[in-house]
């Protein structure tokens, strides 16, 4: 039996997701595992705490439609079929945990910027996913990696 059988790749659908795609694909191939992809849309009402006195439903609908096509394009490019693509509304950390548990994933892959200082104190999504996950979590370093001055 291989070490990982069901791998969940969590993507924010930014350019950096392409870096994660390479790691996800390589691991899934190495372990002969199923690759699944999740993107979570944070509801505007959650992001702004319901403070904006206007109806945001049409904006939210546009965000949803865009995310839907971006996720499909991204996942199809990886050869991940539609029934392994998850587009969910909610808080990224908790929805990633929920789907990982309900779909019996044994590895979650997230990107990590390896931030320092205040950003580290406030916590990143990778941090949030790591704490409380019921399976292994792999944080893949993404973004520009600064080289030490010589
Ligand atoms: P961040 O902490 O926002 O810089 O994100 C770090 C990593 O968390 C990303 O590379 C993704 O793996 C994951 N992530 C962030 N936001 C989302 C999201 N909305 N849906 C799914 N995964 C996400």
Tab-separated table of C-alpha atoms and ligand atoms in Angstrom:
chain	number	residue	atom	x	y	z
A	1	UNK	CA	0.000	0.000	0.000
A	2	UNK	CA	1.358	3.457	-0.836
A	3	UNK	CA	1.928	6.056	1.884
A	4	UNK	CA	-0.546	8.558	0.432
A	5	UNK	CA	-3.596	7.601	-1.545
A	6	UNK	CA	-5.693	10.782	-1.612
A	7	UNK	CA	-3.949	14.129	-1.845
A	8	UNK	CA	-5.785	17.445	-1.481
A	9	UNK	CA	-4.129	20.415	-3.165
A	10	UNK	CA	-5.403	23.713	-1.710
A	11	UNK	CA	-5.057	26.609	-4.140
A	12	UNK	CA	-5.806	30.321	-3.940
A	13	UNK	CA	-5.724	30.412	-7.777
A	14	UNK	CA	-2.991	33.052	-7.906
A	15	UNK	CA	0.129	32.649	-10.076
A	16	UNK	CA	1.761	30.831	-7.155
A	17	UNK	CA	-0.699	27.981	-7.539
A	18	UNK	CA	1.330	26.854	-10.553
A	19	UNK	CA	4.262	26.137	-8.228
A	20	UNK	CA	1.972	24.024	-6.052
A	21	UNK	CA	0.620	22.240	-9.104
A	22	UNK	CA	4.088	20.873	-9.911
A	23	UNK	CA	4.535	19.498	-6.381
A	24	UNK	CA	1.023	18.045	-6.276
A	25	UNK	CA	1.387	16.309	-9.610
A	26	UNK	CA	4.842	14.927	-8.776
A	27	UNK	CA	3.714	13.534	-5.400
A	28	UNK	CA	0.530	12.046	-6.807
A	29	UNK	CA	2.543	10.323	-9.516
A	30	UNK	CA	5.211	9.089	-7.077
A	31	UNK	CA	2.622	7.642	-4.672
A	32	UNK	CA	0.176	6.596	-7.383
A	33	UNK	CA	-2.335	8.677	-5.428
A	34	UNK	CA	-5.555	10.434	-6.431
A	35	UNK	CA	-5.077	14.176	-6.725
A	36	UNK	CA	-7.965	16.443	-5.599
A	37	UNK	CA	-8.067	20.245	-5.797
A	38	UNK	CA	-9.895	22.703	-3.533
A	39	UNK	CA	-10.451	26.449	-3.746
A	40	UNK	CA	-12.404	28.277	-1.052
A	41	UNK	CA	-14.214	31.530	-1.752
A	42	UNK	CA	-14.382	33.721	1.307
A	43	UNK	CA	-17.855	35.325	1.379
A	44	UNK	CA	-17.616	39.127	1.153
A	45	UNK	CA	-19.862	39.386	4.197
A	46	UNK	CA	-17.259	37.431	6.194
A	47	UNK	CA	-14.343	39.448	4.849
A	48	UNK	CA	-16.007	42.780	5.627
A	49	UNK	CA	-17.939	41.689	8.709
A	50	UNK	CA	-21.266	42.772	7.195
A	51	UNK	CA	-20.228	46.416	7.555
A	52	UNK	CA	-21.009	47.435	3.985
A	53	UNK	CA	-24.616	48.671	3.722
A	54	UNK	CA	-25.241	47.359	0.195
A	55	UNK	CA	-26.319	44.180	-1.541
A	56	UNK	CA	-23.152	42.307	-2.513
A	57	UNK	CA	-24.892	39.284	-4.034
A	58	UNK	CA	-24.197	40.174	-7.691
A	59	UNK	CA	-20.504	40.857	-6.954
A	60	UNK	CA	-20.360	37.574	-5.040
A	61	UNK	CA	-21.975	35.788	-7.982
A	62	UNK	CA	-19.340	37.219	-10.367
A	63	UNK	CA	-16.533	36.140	-8.037
A	64	UNK	CA	-18.060	32.651	-7.924
A	65	UNK	CA	-18.339	32.377	-11.723
A	66	UNK	CA	-14.749	33.531	-12.217
A	67	UNK	CA	-13.407	31.183	-9.556
A	68	UNK	CA	-15.394	28.308	-11.068
A	69	UNK	CA	-13.796	28.717	-14.492
A	70	UNK	CA	-10.304	29.351	-13.055
A	71	UNK	CA	-10.524	26.252	-10.872
A	72	UNK	CA	-11.752	24.115	-13.781
A	73	UNK	CA	-8.950	25.398	-16.019
A	74	UNK	CA	-6.327	24.797	-13.304
A	75	UNK	CA	-7.581	21.318	-12.366
A	76	UNK	CA	-8.156	20.201	-15.956
A	77	UNK	CA	-4.565	21.231	-16.716
A	78	UNK	CA	-3.483	18.784	-14.020
A	79	UNK	CA	-5.747	16.033	-15.322
A	80	UNK	CA	-7.946	16.242	-12.193
A	81	UNK	CA	-11.537	15.249	-13.094
A	82	UNK	CA	-14.527	17.375	-12.111
A	83	UNK	CA	-15.618	15.116	-9.248
A	84	UNK	CA	-12.258	15.786	-7.553
A	85	UNK	CA	-12.588	19.573	-7.821
A	86	UNK	CA	-14.113	21.407	-4.841
A	87	UNK	CA	-15.305	25.006	-4.989
A	88	UNK	CA	-16.563	25.940	-1.535
A	89	UNK	CA	-17.796	29.088	0.248
A	90	UNK	CA	-16.443	29.771	3.710
A	91	UNK	CA	-13.244	30.255	5.664
A	92	UNK	CA	-10.330	28.598	3.827
A	93	UNK	CA	-8.804	26.843	6.856
A	94	UNK	CA	-12.011	25.314	8.177
A	95	UNK	CA	-13.361	24.336	4.762
A	96	UNK	CA	-10.061	22.698	3.791
A	97	UNK	CA	-10.188	20.724	7.073
A	98	UNK	CA	-13.827	19.779	6.519
A	99	UNK	CA	-13.337	18.537	2.951
A	100	UNK	CA	-10.114	16.730	3.865
A	101	UNK	CA	-11.972	14.845	6.592
A	102	UNK	CA	-15.179	14.117	4.725
A	103	UNK	CA	-13.303	12.964	1.619
A	104	UNK	CA	-10.791	10.958	3.675
A	105	UNK	CA	-7.683	12.707	2.376
A	106	UNK	CA	-4.355	11.589	3.801
A	107	UNK	CA	-2.289	14.588	2.710
A	108	UNK	CA	-3.077	18.276	2.265
A	109	UNK	CA	-0.668	20.427	0.237
A	110	UNK	CA	-0.605	24.193	0.820
A	111	UNK	CA	1.709	26.991	-0.232
A	112	UNK	CA	3.778	28.820	2.328
A	113	UNK	CA	5.508	32.161	1.983
A	114	UNK	CA	7.614	31.572	5.062
A	115	UNK	CA	6.724	35.011	6.329
A	116	UNK	CA	8.346	36.568	9.343
A	117	UNK	CA	7.371	39.096	11.986
A	118	UNK	CA	3.849	40.470	12.103
A	119	UNK	CA	2.511	38.313	9.278
A	120	UNK	CA	3.726	35.265	11.154
A	121	UNK	CA	2.067	36.458	14.342
A	122	UNK	CA	-1.228	37.039	12.557
A	123	UNK	CA	-0.919	33.621	10.959
A	124	UNK	CA	-1.219	32.509	7.357
A	125	UNK	CA	-3.597	30.073	5.741
A	126	UNK	CA	-0.848	27.454	5.724
A	127	UNK	CA	-0.482	27.887	9.480
A	128	UNK	CA	-4.222	27.623	9.982
A	129	UNK	CA	-4.423	24.460	7.894
A	130	UNK	CA	-1.515	22.854	9.719
A	131	UNK	CA	-3.121	23.408	13.119
A	132	UNK	CA	-6.147	21.202	13.471
A	133	UNK	CA	-5.668	19.032	10.401
A	134	UNK	CA	-6.459	15.372	10.934
A	135	UNK	CA	-3.987	14.222	8.282
A	136	UNK	CA	-0.479	15.174	7.142
A	137	UNK	CA	0.072	18.680	5.763
A	138	UNK	CA	2.849	19.581	3.346
A	139	UNK	CA	3.747	23.276	3.135
A	140	UNK	CA	5.466	24.014	-0.171
A	141	UNK	CA	7.532	27.179	-0.283
A	142	UNK	CA	6.063	29.522	-2.910
A	143	UNK	CA	6.816	33.016	-4.127
A	144	UNK	CA	10.168	34.657	-4.616
A	145	UNK	CA	12.827	33.157	-2.387
A	146	UNK	CA	15.338	35.819	-1.363
A	147	UNK	CA	18.955	34.777	-1.720
A	148	UNK	CA	21.321	35.835	1.051
A	149	UNK	CA	23.693	38.645	0.079
A	150	UNK	CA	27.170	37.388	-0.765
B	1	LIG	P1	-1.780	32.621	2.275
B	1	LIG	O1	-1.563	32.297	3.701
B	1	LIG	O2	-3.075	33.308	1.994
B	1	LIG	O3	-0.623	33.301	1.631
B	1	LIG	O4	-1.958	31.234	1.486
B	1	LIG	C1	-1.043	30.193	1.628
B	1	LIG	C2	-1.609	28.949	0.960
B	1	LIG	O5	-2.870	28.609	1.548
B	1	LIG	C3	-1.882	29.047	-0.531
B	1	LIG	O6	-0.730	28.820	-1.325
B	1	LIG	C4	-2.892	27.928	-0.700
B	1	LIG	O7	-2.247	26.666	-0.681
B	1	LIG	C5	-3.730	28.058	0.571
B	1	LIG	N1	-4.878	28.959	0.371
B	1	LIG	C6	-4.932	30.288	0.626
B	1	LIG	N2	-6.136	30.791	0.323
B	1	LIG	C7	-6.859	29.742	-0.150
B	1	LIG	C8	-8.195	29.595	-0.652
B	1	LIG	N3	-9.017	30.625	-0.707
B	1	LIG	N4	-8.605	28.377	-1.033
B	1	LIG	C9	-7.769	27.308	-0.953
B	1	LIG	N5	-6.513	27.381	-0.502
B	1	LIG	C10	-6.054	28.569	-0.112
